[in-house]
Coordinates of C-alpha atoms in Angstrom, one line a residue:
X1 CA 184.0 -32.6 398.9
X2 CA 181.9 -32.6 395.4
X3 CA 181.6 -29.9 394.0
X4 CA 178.3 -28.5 392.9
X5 CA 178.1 -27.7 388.7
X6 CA 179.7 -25.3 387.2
X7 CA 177.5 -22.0 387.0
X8 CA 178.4 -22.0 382.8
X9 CA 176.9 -24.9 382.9
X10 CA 173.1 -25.7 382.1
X11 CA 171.8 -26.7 385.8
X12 CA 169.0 -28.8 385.5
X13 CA 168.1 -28.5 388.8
X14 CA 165.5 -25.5 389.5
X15 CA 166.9 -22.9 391.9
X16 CA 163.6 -21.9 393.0
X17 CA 160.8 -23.6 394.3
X18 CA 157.4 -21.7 394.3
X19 CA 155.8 -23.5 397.1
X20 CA 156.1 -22.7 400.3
X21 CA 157.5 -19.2 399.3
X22 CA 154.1 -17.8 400.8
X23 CA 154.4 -19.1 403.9
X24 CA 158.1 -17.9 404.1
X25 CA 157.5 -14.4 403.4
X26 CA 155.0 -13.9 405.6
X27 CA 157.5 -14.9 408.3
X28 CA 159.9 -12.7 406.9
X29 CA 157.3 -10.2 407.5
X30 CA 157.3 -11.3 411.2
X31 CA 160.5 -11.5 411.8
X32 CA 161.2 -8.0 410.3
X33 CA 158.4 -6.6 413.0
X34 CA 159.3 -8.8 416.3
X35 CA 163.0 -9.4 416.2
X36 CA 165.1 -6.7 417.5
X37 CA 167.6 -5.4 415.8
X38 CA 167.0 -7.1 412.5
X39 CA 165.9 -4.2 410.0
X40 CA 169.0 -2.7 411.2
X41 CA 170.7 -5.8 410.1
X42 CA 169.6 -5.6 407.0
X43 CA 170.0 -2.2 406.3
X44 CA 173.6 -2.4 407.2
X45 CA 173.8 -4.4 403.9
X46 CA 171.9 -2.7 402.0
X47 CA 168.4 -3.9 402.2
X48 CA 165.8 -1.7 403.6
X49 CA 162.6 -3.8 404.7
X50 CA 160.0 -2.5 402.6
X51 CA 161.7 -3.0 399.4
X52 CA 160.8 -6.8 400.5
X53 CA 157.1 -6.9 398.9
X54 CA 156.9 -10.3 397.5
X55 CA 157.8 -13.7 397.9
X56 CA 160.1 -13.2 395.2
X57 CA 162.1 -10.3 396.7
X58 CA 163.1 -13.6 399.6
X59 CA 166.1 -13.7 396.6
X60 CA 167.4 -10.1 397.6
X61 CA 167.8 -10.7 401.4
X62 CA 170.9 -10.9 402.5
X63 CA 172.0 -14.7 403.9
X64 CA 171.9 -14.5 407.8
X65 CA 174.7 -17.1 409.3
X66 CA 175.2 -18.2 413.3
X67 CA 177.2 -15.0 414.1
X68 CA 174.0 -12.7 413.0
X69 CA 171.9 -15.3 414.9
X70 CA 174.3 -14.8 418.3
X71 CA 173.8 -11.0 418.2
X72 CA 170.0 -11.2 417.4
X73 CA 169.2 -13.4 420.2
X74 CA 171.1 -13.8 423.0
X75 CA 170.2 -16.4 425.5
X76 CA 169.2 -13.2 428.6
X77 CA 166.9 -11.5 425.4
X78 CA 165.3 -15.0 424.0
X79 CA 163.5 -15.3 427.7
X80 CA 163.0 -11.8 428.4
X81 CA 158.9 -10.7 429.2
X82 CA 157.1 -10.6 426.0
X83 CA 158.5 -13.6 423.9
X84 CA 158.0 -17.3 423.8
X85 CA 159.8 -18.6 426.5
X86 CA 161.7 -21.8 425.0
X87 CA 160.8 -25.2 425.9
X88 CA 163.9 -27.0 425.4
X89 CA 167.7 -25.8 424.9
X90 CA 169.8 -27.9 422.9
X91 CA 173.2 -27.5 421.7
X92 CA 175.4 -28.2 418.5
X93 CA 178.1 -30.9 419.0
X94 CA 180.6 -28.5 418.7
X95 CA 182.0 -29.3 415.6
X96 CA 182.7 -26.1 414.8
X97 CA 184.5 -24.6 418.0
X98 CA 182.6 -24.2 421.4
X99 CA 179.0 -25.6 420.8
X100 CA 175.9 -23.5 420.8
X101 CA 172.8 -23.2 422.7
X102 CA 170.0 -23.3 420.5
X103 CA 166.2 -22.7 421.7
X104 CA 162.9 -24.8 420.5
X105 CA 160.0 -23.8 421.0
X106 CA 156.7 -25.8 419.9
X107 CA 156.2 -24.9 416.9
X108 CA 160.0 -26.3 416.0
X109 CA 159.0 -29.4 418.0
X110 CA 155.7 -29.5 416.7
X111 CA 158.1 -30.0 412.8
X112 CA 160.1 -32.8 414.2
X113 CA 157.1 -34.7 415.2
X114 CA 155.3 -34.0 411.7
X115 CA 158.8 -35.4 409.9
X116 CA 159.3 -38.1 412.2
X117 CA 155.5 -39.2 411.6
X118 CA 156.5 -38.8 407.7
X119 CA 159.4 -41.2 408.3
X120 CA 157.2 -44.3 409.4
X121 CA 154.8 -43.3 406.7
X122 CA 153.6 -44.6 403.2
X123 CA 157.3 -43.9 401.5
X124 CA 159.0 -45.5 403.4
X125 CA 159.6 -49.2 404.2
X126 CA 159.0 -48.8 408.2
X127 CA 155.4 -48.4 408.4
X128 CA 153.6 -51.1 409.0
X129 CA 153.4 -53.3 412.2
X130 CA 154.5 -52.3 415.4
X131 CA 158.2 -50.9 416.1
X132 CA 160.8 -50.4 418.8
X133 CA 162.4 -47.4 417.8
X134 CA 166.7 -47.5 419.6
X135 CA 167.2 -44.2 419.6
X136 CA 171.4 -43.8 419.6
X137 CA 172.0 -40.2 419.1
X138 CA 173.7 -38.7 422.1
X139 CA 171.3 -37.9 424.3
X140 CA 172.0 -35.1 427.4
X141 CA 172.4 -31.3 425.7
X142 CA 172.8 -32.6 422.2
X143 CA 170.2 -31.7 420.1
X144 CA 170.2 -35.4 417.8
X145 CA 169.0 -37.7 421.0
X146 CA 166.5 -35.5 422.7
X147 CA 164.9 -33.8 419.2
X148 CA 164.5 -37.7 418.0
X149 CA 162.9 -39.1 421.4
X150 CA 160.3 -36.4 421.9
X151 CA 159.5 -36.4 417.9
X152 CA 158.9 -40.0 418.4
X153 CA 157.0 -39.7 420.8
X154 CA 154.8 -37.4 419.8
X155 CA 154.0 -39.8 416.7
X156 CA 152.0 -41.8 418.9
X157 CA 149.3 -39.6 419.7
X158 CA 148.9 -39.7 415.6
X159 CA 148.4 -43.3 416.1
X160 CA 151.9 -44.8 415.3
X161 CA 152.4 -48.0 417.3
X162 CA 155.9 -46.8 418.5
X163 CA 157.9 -47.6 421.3
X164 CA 161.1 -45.5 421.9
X165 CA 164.2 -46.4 424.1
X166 CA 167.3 -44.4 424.6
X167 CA 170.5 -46.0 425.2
X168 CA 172.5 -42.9 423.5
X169 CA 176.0 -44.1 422.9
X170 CA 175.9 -46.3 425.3
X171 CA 176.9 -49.5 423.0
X172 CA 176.4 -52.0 425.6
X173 CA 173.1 -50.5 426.6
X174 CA 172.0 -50.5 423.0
X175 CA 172.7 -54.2 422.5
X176 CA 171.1 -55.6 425.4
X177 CA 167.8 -53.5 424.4
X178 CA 167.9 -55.3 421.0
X179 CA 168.3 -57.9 422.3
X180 CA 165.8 -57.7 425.2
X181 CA 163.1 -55.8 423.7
X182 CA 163.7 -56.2 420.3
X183 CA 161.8 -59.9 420.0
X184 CA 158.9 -58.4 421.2
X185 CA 158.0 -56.5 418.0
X186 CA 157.7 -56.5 414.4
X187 CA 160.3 -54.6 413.7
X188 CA 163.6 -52.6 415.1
X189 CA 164.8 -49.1 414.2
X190 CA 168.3 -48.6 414.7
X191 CA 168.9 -44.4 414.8
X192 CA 171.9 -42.8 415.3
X193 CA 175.2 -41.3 413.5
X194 CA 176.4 -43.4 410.9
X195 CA 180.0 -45.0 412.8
X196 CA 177.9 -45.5 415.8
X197 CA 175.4 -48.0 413.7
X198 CA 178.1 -49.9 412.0
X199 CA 179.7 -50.3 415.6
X200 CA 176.1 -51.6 416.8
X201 CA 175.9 -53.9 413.9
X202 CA 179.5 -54.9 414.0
X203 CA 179.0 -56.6 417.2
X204 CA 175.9 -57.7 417.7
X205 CA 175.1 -61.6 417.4
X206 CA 173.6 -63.5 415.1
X207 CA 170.2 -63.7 416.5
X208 CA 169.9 -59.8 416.7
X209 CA 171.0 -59.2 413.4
X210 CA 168.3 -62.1 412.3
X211 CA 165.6 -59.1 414.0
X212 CA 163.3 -57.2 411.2
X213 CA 166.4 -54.6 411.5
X214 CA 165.8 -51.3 409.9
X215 CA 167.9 -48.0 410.0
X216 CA 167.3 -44.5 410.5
X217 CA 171.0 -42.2 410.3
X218 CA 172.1 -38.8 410.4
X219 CA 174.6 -36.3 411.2
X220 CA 176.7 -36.8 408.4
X221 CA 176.9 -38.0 404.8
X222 CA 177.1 -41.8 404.3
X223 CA 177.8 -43.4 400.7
X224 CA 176.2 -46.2 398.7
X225 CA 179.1 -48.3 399.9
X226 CA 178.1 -48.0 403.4
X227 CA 174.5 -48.6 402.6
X228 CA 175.6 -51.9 401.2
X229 CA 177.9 -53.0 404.3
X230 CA 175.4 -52.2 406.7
X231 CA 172.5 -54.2 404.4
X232 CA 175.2 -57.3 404.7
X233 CA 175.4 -57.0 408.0
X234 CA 171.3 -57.4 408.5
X235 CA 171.3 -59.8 405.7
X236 CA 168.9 -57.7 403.6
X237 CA 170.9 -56.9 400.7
X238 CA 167.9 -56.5 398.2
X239 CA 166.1 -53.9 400.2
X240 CA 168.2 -50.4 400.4
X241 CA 165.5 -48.6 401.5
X242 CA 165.6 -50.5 404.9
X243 CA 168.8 -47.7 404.8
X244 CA 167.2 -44.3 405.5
X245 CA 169.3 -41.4 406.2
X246 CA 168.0 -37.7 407.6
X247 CA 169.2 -34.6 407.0
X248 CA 169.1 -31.5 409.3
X249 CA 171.4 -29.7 411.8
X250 CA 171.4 -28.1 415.3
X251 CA 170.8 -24.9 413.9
X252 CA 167.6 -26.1 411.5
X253 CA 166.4 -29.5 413.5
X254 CA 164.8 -32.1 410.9
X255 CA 164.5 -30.7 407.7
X256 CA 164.1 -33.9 405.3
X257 CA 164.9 -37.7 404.9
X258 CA 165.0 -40.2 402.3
X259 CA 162.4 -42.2 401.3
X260 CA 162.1 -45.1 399.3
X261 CA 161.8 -43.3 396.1
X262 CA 165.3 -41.3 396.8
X263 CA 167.4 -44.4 397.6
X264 CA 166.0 -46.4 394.6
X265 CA 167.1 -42.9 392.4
X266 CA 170.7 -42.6 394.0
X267 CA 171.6 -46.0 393.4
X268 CA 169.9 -46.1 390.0
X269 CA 172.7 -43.2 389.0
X270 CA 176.0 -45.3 390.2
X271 CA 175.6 -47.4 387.1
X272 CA 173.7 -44.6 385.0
X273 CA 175.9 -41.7 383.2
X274 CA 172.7 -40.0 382.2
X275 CA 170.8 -40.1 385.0
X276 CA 173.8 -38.7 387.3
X277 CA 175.0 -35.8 384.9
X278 CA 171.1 -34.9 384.3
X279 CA 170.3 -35.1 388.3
X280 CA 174.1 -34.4 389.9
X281 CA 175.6 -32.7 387.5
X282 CA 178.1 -34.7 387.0
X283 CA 179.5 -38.0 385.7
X284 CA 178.3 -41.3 387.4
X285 CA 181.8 -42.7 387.4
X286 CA 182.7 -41.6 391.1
X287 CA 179.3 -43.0 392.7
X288 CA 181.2 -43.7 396.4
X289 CA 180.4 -39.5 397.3
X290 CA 177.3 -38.7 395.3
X291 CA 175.3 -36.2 396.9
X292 CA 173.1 -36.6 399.9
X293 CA 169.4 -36.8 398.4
X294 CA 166.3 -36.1 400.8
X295 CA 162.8 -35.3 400.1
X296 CA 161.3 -32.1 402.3
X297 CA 158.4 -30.2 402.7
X298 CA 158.6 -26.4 401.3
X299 CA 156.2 -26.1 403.4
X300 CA 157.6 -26.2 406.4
X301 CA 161.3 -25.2 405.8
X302 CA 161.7 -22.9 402.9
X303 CA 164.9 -23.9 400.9
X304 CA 167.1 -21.5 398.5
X305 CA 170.3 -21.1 397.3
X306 CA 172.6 -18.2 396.8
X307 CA 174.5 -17.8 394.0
X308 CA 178.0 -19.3 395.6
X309 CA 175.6 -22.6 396.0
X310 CA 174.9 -22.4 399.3
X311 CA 171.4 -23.4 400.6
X312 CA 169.7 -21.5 402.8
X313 CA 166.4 -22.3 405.0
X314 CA 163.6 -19.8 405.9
X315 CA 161.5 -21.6 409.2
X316 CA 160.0 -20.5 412.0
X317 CA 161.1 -21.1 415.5
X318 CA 161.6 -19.0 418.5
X319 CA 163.9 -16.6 416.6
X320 CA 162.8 -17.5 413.3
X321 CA 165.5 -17.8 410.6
X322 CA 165.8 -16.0 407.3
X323 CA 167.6 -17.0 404.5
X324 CA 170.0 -19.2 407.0
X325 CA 173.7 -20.2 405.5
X326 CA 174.4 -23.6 407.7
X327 CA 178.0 -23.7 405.4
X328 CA 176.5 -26.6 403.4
X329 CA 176.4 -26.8 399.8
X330 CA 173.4 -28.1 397.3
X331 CA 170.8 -27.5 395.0
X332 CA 167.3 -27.7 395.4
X333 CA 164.8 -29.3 392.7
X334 CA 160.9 -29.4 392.8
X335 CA 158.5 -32.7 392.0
X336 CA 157.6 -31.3 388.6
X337 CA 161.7 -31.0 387.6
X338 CA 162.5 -34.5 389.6
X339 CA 159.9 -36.3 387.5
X340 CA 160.8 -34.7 384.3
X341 CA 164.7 -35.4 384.9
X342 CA 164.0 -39.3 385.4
X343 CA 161.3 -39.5 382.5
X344 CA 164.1 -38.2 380.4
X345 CA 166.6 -40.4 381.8
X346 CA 164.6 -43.6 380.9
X347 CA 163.4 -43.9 384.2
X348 CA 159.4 -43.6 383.8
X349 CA 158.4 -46.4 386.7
X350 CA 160.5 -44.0 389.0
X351 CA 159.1 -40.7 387.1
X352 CA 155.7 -42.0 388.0
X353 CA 155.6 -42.4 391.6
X354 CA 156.8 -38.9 392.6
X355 CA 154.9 -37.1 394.6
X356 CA 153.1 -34.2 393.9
X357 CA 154.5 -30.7 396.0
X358 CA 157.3 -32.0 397.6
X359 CA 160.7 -30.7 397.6
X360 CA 164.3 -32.6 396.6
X361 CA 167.5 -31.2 398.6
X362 CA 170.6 -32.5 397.1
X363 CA 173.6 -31.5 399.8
X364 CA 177.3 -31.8 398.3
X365 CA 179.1 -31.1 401.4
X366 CA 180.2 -28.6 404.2
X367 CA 182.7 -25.9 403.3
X368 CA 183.5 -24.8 406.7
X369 CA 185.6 -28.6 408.5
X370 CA 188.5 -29.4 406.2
X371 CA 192.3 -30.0 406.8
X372 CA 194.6 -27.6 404.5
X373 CA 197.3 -29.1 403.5
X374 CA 199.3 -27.1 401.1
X375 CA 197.1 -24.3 400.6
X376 CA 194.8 -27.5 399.6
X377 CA 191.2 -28.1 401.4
X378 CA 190.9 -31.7 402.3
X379 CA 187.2 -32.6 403.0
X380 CA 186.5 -35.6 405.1
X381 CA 183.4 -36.9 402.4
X382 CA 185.5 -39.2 400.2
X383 CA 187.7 -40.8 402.7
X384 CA 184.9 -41.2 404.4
X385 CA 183.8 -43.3 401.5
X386 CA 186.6 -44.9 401.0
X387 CA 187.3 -46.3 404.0
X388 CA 183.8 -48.5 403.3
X389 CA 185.8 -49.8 400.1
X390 CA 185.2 -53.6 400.7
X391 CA 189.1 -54.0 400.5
X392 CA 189.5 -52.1 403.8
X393 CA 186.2 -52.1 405.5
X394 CA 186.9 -55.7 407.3
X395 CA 190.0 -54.1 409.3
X396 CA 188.7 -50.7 410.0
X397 CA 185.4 -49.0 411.7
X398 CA 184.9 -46.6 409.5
X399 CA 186.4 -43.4 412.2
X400 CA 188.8 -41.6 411.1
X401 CA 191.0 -38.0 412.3
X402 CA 192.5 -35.8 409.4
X403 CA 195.0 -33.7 410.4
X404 CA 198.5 -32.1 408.7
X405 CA 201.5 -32.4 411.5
X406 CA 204.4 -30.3 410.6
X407 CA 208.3 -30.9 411.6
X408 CA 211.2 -28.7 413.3
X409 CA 211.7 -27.8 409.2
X410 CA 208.2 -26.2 408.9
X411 CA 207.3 -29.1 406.3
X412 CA 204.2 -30.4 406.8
X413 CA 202.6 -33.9 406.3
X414 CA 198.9 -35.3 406.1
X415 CA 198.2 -37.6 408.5
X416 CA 194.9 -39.8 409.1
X417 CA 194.6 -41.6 411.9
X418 CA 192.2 -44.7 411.5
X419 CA 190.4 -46.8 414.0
X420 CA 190.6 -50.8 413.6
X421 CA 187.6 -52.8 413.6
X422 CA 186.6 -54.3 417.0
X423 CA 188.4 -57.5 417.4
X424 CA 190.7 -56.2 414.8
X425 CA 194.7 -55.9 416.0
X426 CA 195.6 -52.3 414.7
X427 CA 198.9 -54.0 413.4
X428 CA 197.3 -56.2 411.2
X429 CA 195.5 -53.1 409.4
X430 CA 197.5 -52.9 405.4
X431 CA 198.0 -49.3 405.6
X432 CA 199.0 -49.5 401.8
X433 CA 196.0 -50.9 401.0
X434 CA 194.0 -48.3 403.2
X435 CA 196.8 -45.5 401.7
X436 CA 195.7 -46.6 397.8
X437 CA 191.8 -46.5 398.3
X438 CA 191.9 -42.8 399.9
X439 CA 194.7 -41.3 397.8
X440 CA 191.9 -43.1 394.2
X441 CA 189.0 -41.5 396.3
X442 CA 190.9 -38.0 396.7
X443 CA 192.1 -38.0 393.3
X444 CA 188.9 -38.7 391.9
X445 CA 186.6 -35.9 394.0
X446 CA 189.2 -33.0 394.6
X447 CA 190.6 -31.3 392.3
X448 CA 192.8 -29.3 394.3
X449 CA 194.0 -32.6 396.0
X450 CA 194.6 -34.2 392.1
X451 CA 196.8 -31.1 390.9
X452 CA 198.3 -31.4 394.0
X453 CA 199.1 -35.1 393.5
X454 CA 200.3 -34.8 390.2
X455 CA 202.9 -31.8 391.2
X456 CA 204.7 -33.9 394.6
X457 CA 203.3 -37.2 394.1
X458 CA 203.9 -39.6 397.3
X459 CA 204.8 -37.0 398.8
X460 CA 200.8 -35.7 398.8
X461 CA 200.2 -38.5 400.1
X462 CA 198.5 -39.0 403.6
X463 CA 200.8 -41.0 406.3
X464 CA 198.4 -43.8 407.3
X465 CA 198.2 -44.4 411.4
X466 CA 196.4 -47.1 412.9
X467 CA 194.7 -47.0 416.5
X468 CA 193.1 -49.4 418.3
X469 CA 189.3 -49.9 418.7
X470 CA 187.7 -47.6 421.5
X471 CA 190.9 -45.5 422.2
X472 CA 190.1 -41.8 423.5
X473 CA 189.5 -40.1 420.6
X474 CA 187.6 -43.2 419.0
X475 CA 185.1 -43.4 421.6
X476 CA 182.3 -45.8 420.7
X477 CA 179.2 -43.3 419.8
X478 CA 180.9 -40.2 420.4
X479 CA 180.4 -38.0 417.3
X480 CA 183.8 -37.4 416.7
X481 CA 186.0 -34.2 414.8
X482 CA 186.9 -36.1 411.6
X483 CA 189.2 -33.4 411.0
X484 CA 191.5 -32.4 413.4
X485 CA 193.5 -29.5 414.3
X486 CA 197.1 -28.6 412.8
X487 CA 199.7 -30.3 414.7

């Protein structure tokens, strides 16, 4: 995991962003008169509701997190006579214990068709001409498949020329509809979770690949790396932005993407020290795990973050949420700041096309899925990234299980598990190799893990185990626990 700045230091990025803060206390407002047992919530920590008056007393509520949510709304209360009876119910993937029914209602629906229209719009490279849109996410109670096909849909009554079809992780299913379907468009959006995509790409032929191939990712953090080895793979190495990755979660739905202008920024700061201390925080010299960086609309989901660095979202929805902790970690900078930071960076061509009113969410990581391994959290982000090192990446597919097993001793060892590439005999995988490039990319983002490192040396070091491709707990499209229970 990266870790946010240090509070001591100077943060250039603005913890506060004056628009949209209207709009989210006026549904604090409503939430504090039409949910059930949330003044008593608040009261129990100390926060009475009318000492909220402004939008700037939003700072003083206390962060709500999935537990509150569970005892504010429970699924028999969330249908009861009186409230908005939900149109869909999703659920999380579960990547946090049992997964959780979530309710949308339109006005959540009517977001995710607003972003999605956003995302084949002017800042982006995938709006012009008509497009098949793939859609790969897992479809059935999982939020990522169904949320993407009826936002996608609902572009076209905004006039996008949009076709959608939904082979979900079905990988056969998704080849044979790019390669059906796909030559009867301009162009081809590839969605779905990062491994999933590379596994699509990784075996289709040459004449899909040749297709006017774009991207559209999400569910987790992907590195420049990847961006690179996926561009390869379409042969379109000179156009990143083909690359687009959203970011969101089961609890929030779509909250913000990329856009042309964000990619050209992030990979502008793996060569420039400036520009990544003055936007990150931090020195350009580990560029495999910068942070995620999307553009959203304040708008329509209210950003914040406390002062542990946690962000928190304010939008509406069937129980609307206040000041929601999702266990991620970021900052949050305005258009005016973003602008300023790259004119003082010596990048005025990209200063000058930011758009006015617009929001920048930089995510560092999750706090809440990591493997301890002496009293050490390991975070999945940088072997994540280095497993796309271009040393490795021909022999493995990019999955990977964390995990410490102990012995009859009560020692314990950290152990990842790797997947070999399709067509790859998990044999012929160098584990040293794959060993070196995780250990460089652990040392360099953790410091817990580095201490650690210097104080047992090989001995910190993970024991490397190769599985073949497709195996049960590698199954193709599943999103998959990347960190796995203690053994």
């Amino acid at each position: 995991m990266i870790s946010p700045p240090p509070r001591s230091m100077p943060n250039p990025v603005a913890p506060y962003i004056a628009s949209g803060s209207a709009q989210a206390f006026e549904l604090f407002r409503r939430a504090s008169r039409e949910i059930a047992g949330y003044p008593e919530l608040l009261a129990s920590r100390g926060v009475r509701v009318d000492e909220i008056r402004t939008p700037a007393d939003l700072a003083r509520i206390p962060p709500m997190t999935k537990e509150d949510i569970a005892h504010l709304r429970a699924p028999a209360t969330t249908v009861a006579r009186g409230r908005e009876l939900p149109t869909m119910w999703v659920t999380s993937s579960g990547t946090s214990g049992r997964p959780t029914y979530w309710p949308r209602g339109l006005a959540s629906l009517a977001q995710g068709e607003e972003l999605f229209d956003r995302l084949f719009g002017a800042r982006t490279s995938t709006g012009s001409g008509n497009t098949l849109v793939v859609v790969c996410f897992a479809m059935g109670t999982w939020t990522g498949g169904t949320y993407a096909l009826l936002g996608l849909v609902g572009t076209r009554a905004r006039g996008r020329d949009i076709s959608v079809v939904t082979p979900g992780i079905d990988l056969d299913a998704a080849l044979d509809a790019m390669a059906t379907l796909g030559p009867l468009y301009d162009k081809v959006v590839l969605a779905g979770y990062p491994p999933y995509v590379r596994d699509v790409l990784d075996r289709a032929p040459e004449h899909v690949l040749r297709q006017n191939i774009h991207l559209f990712v999400g569910g987790e953090s992907t590195s420049e790396t990847w961006r690179d080895y996926v561009l390869k793979r379409i042969g379109r190495v000179t156009e990143p932005a083909r690359v687009l990755a959203g970011y969101g979660s089961s609890d929030t739905g779509f909250v913000g993407c990329e856009t042309s202008l964000t990619v050209a920024v992030r990979r502008a700061a793996r060569t420039d020290h400036a520009l990544a201390t003055a936007l990150f925080g931090r020195c350009a010299g580990d560029h495999t795990t910068m942070p995620t960086l999307v553009e959203y609309d304040p708008e329509l989901c209210f950003v914040q973050t406390d002062v542990d660095g946690y962000l928190l979202f304010t939008l509406d929805g069937i129980t609307p949420l206040i000041r929601y902790r999702v266990n991620d970690r970021g900052e949050v900078i305005d258009s005016d700041r973003f602008a300023e930071t790259l004119r003082s960076t010596g990048h005025r061509d990209l200063a000058d096309i930011v758009p006015p009113g617009v929001g920048y969410l930089l995510m560092y990581g999750r706090t809440d899925v990591a493997a301890i391994y002496c009293s050490a959290n390991i975070y999945p982000d940088p072997i994540r990234a280095a497993l796309y090192d271009s040393t490795v990446s021909e022999f493995l597919s990019g999955k990977f299980i964390l995990d410490t097993i102990g012995d009859d001793h009560g020692r314990d060892t950290l152990r990842l598990r790797v997947e070999a590439r399709q067509g790859t005999a998990s044999d012929t995988v160098p584990v040293d190799r794959v060993r070196a490039v995780v250990v460089d990319s652990l040392i360099r983002t953790n410091s817990e893990y580095r201490i650690l490192h210097e104080r047992l040396g090989a001995t910190a070091e993970p024991v490397i185990v190769t599985e073949p491709f497709g195996t049960a707990e590698f199954t193709p499209g599943i999103k998959h626990r990347e960190v796995g229970t203690t053994g």
